[in-house]
Short mmCIF file of C-alpha atoms in Angstrom, two decimals:
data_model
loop_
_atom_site.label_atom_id
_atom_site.label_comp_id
_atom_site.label_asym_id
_atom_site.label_seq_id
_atom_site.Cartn_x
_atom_site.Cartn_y
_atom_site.Cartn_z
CA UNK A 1 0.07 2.05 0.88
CA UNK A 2 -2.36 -0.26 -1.56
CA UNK A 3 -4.78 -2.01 -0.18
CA UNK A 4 -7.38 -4.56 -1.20
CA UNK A 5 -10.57 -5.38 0.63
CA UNK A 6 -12.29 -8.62 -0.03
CA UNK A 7 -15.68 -8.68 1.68
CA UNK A 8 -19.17 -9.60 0.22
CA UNK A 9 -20.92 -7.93 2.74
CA UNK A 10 -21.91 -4.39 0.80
CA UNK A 11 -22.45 -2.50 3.72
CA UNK A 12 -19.46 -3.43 5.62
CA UNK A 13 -17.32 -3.16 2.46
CA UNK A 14 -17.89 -0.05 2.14
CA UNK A 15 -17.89 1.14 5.84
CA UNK A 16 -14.42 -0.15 5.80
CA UNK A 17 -13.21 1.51 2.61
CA UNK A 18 -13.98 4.87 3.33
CA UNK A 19 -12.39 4.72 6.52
CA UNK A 20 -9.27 3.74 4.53
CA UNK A 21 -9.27 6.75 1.88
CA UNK A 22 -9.54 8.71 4.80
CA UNK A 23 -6.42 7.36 6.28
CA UNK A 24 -5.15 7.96 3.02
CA UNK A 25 -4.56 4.71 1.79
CA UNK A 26 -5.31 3.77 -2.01
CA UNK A 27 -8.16 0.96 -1.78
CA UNK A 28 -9.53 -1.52 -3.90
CA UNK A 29 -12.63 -3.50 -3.67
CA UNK A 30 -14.02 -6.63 -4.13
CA UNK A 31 -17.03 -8.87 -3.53
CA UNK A 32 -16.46 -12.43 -4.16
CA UNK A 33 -13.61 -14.98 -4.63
CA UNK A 34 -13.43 -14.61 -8.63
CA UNK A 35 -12.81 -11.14 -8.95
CA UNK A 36 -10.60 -11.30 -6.15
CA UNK A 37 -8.49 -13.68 -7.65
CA UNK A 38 -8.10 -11.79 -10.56
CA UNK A 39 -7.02 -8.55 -8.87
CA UNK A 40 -4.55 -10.42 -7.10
CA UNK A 41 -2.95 -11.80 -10.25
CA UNK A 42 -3.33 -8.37 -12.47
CA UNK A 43 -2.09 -5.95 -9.69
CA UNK A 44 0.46 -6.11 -6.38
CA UNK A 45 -0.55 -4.99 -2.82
CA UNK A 46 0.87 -4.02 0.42
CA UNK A 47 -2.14 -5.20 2.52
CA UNK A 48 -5.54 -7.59 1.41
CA UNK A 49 -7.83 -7.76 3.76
CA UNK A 50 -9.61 -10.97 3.17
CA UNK A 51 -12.76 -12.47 4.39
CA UNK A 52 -12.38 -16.59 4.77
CA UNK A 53 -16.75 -17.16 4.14
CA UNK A 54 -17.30 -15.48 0.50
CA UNK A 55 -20.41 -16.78 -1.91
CA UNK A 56 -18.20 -18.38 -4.51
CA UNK A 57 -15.54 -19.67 -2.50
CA UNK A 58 -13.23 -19.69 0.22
CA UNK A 59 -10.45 -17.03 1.30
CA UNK A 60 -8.43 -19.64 2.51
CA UNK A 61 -7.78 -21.13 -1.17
CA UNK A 62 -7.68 -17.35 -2.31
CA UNK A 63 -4.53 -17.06 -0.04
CA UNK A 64 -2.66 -19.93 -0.81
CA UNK A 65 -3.22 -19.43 -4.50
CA UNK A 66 -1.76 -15.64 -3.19
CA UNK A 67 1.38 -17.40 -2.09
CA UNK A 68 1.36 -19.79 -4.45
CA UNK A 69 1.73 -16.98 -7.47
CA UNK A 70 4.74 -15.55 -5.09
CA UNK A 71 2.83 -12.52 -3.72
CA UNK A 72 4.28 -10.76 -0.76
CA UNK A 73 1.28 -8.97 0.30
CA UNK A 74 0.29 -8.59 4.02
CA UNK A 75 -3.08 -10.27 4.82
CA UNK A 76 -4.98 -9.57 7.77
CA UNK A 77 -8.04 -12.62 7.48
CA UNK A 78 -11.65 -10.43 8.49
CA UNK A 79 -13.64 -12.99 9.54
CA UNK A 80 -17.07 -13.81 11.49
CA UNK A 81 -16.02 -17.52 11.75
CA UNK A 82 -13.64 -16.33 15.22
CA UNK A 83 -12.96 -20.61 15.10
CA UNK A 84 -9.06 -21.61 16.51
CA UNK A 85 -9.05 -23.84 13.26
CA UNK A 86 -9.51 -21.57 10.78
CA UNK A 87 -7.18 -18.98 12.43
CA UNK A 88 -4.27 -21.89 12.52
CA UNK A 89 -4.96 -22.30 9.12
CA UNK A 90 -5.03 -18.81 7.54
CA UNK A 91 -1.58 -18.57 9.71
CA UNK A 92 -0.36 -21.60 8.28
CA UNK A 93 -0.84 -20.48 5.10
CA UNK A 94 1.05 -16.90 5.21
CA UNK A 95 -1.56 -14.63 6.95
CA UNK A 96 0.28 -11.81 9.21
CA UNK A 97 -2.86 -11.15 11.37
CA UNK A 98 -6.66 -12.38 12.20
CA UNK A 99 -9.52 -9.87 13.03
CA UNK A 100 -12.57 -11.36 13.94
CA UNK A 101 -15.84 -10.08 13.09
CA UNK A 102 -17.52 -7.68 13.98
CA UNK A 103 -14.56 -5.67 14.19
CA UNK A 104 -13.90 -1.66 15.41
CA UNK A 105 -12.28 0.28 12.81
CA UNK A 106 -9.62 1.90 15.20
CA UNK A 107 -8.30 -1.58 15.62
CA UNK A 108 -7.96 -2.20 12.10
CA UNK A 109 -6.26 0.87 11.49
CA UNK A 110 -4.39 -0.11 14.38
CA UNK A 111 -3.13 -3.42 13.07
CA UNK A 112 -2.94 -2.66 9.48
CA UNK A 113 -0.29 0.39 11.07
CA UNK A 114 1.53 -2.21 12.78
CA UNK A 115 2.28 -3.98 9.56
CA UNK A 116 3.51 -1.39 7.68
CA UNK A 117 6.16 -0.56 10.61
CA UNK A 118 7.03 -4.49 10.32
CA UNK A 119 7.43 -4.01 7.04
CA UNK A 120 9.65 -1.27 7.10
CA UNK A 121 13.13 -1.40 7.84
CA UNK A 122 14.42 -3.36 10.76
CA UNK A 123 10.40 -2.73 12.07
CA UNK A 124 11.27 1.23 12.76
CA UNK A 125 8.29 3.73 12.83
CA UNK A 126 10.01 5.67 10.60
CA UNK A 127 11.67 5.79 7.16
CA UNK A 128 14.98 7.36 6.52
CA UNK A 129 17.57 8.10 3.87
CA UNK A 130 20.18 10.00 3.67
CA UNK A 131 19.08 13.30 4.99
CA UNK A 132 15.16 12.95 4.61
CA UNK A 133 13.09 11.23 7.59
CA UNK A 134 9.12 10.26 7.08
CA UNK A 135 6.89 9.89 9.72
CA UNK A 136 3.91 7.67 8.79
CA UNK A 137 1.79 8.04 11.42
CA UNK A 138 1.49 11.81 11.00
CA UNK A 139 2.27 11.95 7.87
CA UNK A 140 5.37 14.54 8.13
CA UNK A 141 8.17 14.75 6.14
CA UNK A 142 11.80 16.21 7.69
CA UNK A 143 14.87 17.17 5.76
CA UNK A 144 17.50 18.17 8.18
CA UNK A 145 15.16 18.03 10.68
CA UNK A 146 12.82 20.73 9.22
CA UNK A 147 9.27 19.72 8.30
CA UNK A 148 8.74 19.68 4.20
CA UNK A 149 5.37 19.91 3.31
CA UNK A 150 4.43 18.42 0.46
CA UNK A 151 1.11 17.39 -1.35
CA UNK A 152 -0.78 13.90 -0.93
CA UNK A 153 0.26 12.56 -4.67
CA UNK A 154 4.37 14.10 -3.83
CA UNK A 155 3.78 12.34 -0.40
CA UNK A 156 2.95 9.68 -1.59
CA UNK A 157 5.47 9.24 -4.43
CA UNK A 158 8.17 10.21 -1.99
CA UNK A 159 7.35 7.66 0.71
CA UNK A 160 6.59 4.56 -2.02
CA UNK A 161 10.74 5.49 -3.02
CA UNK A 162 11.73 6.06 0.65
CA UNK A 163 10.65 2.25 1.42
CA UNK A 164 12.37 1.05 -2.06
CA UNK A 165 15.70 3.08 -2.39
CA UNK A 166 18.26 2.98 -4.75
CA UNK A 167 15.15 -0.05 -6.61
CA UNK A 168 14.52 1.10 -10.23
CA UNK A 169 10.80 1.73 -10.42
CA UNK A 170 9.07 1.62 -13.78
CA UNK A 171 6.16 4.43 -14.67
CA UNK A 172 3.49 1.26 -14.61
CA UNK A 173 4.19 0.63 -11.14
CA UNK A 174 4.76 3.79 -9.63
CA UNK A 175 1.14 4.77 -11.66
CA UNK A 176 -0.34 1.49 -9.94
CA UNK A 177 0.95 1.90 -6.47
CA UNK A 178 0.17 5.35 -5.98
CA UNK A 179 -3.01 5.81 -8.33
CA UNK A 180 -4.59 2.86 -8.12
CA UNK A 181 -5.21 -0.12 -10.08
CA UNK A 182 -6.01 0.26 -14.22
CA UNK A 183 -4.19 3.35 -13.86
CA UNK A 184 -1.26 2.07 -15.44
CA UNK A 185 -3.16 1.73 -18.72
CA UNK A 186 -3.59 5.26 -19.28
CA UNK A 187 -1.83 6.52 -22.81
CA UNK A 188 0.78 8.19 -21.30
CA UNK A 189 2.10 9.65 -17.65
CA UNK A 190 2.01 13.02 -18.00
CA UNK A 191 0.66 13.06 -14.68
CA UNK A 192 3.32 11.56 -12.99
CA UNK A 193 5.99 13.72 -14.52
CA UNK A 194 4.38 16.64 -13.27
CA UNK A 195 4.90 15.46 -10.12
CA UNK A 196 7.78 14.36 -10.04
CA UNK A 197 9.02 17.19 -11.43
CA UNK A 198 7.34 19.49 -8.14
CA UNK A 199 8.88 16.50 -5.92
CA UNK A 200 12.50 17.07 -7.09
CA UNK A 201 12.11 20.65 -6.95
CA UNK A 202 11.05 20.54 -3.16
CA UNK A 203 13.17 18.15 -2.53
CA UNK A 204 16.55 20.36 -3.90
CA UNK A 205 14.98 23.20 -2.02
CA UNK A 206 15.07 21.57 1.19
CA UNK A 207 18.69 20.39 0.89
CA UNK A 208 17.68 16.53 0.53
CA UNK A 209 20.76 14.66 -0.19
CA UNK A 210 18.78 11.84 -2.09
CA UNK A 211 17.50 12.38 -5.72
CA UNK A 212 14.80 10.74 -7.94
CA UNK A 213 16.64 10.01 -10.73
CA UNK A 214 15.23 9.10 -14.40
CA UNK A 215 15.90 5.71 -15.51
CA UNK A 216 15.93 6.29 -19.74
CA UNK A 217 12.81 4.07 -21.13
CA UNK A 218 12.27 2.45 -17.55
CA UNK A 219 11.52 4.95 -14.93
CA UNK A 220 13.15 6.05 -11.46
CA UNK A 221 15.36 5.39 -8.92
CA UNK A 222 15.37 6.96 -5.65
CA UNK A 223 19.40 7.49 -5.01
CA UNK A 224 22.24 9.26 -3.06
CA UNK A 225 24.99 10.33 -5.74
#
């Protein structure tokens, strides 16, 4: 899961983004409205955490120019202004959630958790198909009921497809979504063939009925023959 943080308080900032890597999301940063806005127009995420009072201008606007462009991002608004107004509004305006400063980090995890099972199919706290089942929460992967164990990066990789199957995925995205942003300007993906390549073979070890399947000049697709 991607994840942007918009917060121009430094130390907070980066309180809060370490506590994401070590949840194991991929996290962006930001300190200000500007730069924020141009992340959100360069790059896609699953979940912006956004700040409404920032020193050159207003998360509010930064969210309805978010839905404005078509972005389907979760927000959850961080805010110290806890006012019923500004909670209506964010709301109003596509927020999924409101967290009021200063906030615990177990709740955030908490509600940023509950999104992603909203997000996923028919709200489940799990993803399956075909054969394969992923358990987010923990982490686990089961084929046929046995546990898989794969690395972070084939984790990854494997539960970004789980949540899109049978989608074609090109190499820019996949880079982006599971790297991190700018990643997808690299001069080439050897990286992610490698491991794709150790996916698949796990994966046809285990039995999994799905396969990642190369798209020629496009990338993959995540599909039951």
């Amino acid at each position: 899961m991607k994840i942007l943080v918009v917060e121009d308080d430094d130390d907070l900032r980066e309180i809060t983004v370490r506590s994401l890597e070590k949840e194991r999301y991929v996290v962006s940063q930001v300190p200000d409205y500007h730069t924020a806005l141009l992340k959100v127009s360069d790059y896609d995420y699953d979940c912006i955490l956004l700040d409404i009072m920032l020193p050159d201008g207003n998360g509010l606007d930064l969210l309805h120019e978010l839905r404005a462009m078509g972005k389907k991002s979760s927000v959850i608004i961080l805010s110290a202004k806890d006012s019923l107004e500004d909670k209506v509004n964010g709301l109003d305006l596509g927020a999924d959630d409101y967290l009021p400063k200063p906030y615990h980090l177990a709740e955030l995890h908490a509600r940023i958790k509950s999104i992603l099972r909203r997000n996923m199919r028919e709200g489940e706290k799990t993803l399956r198909f075909g054969n394969i089942e992923i358990l987010p929460d923990t982490f686990k992967v089961m084929v046929d009921g046995k546990e898989l164990e794969l690395n972070r990066k084939e984790y990854d990789i494997l539960f970004y497809f789980m949540s899109r199957p049978g989608r074609m995925v090109s190499k820019g995205t996949l880079a982006e979504s599971v790297w991190g942003d700018h990643i997808d300007q690299v001069d080439n993906f050897d990286f992610i063939y490698a491991q794709i390549k150790n996916l698949r073979k796990r994966l046809k070890d285990a039995g999994a009925e799905p396969e990642l399947k190369a798209v020629y000049g496009f990338g993959y697709k995540f599909v039951i023959e």
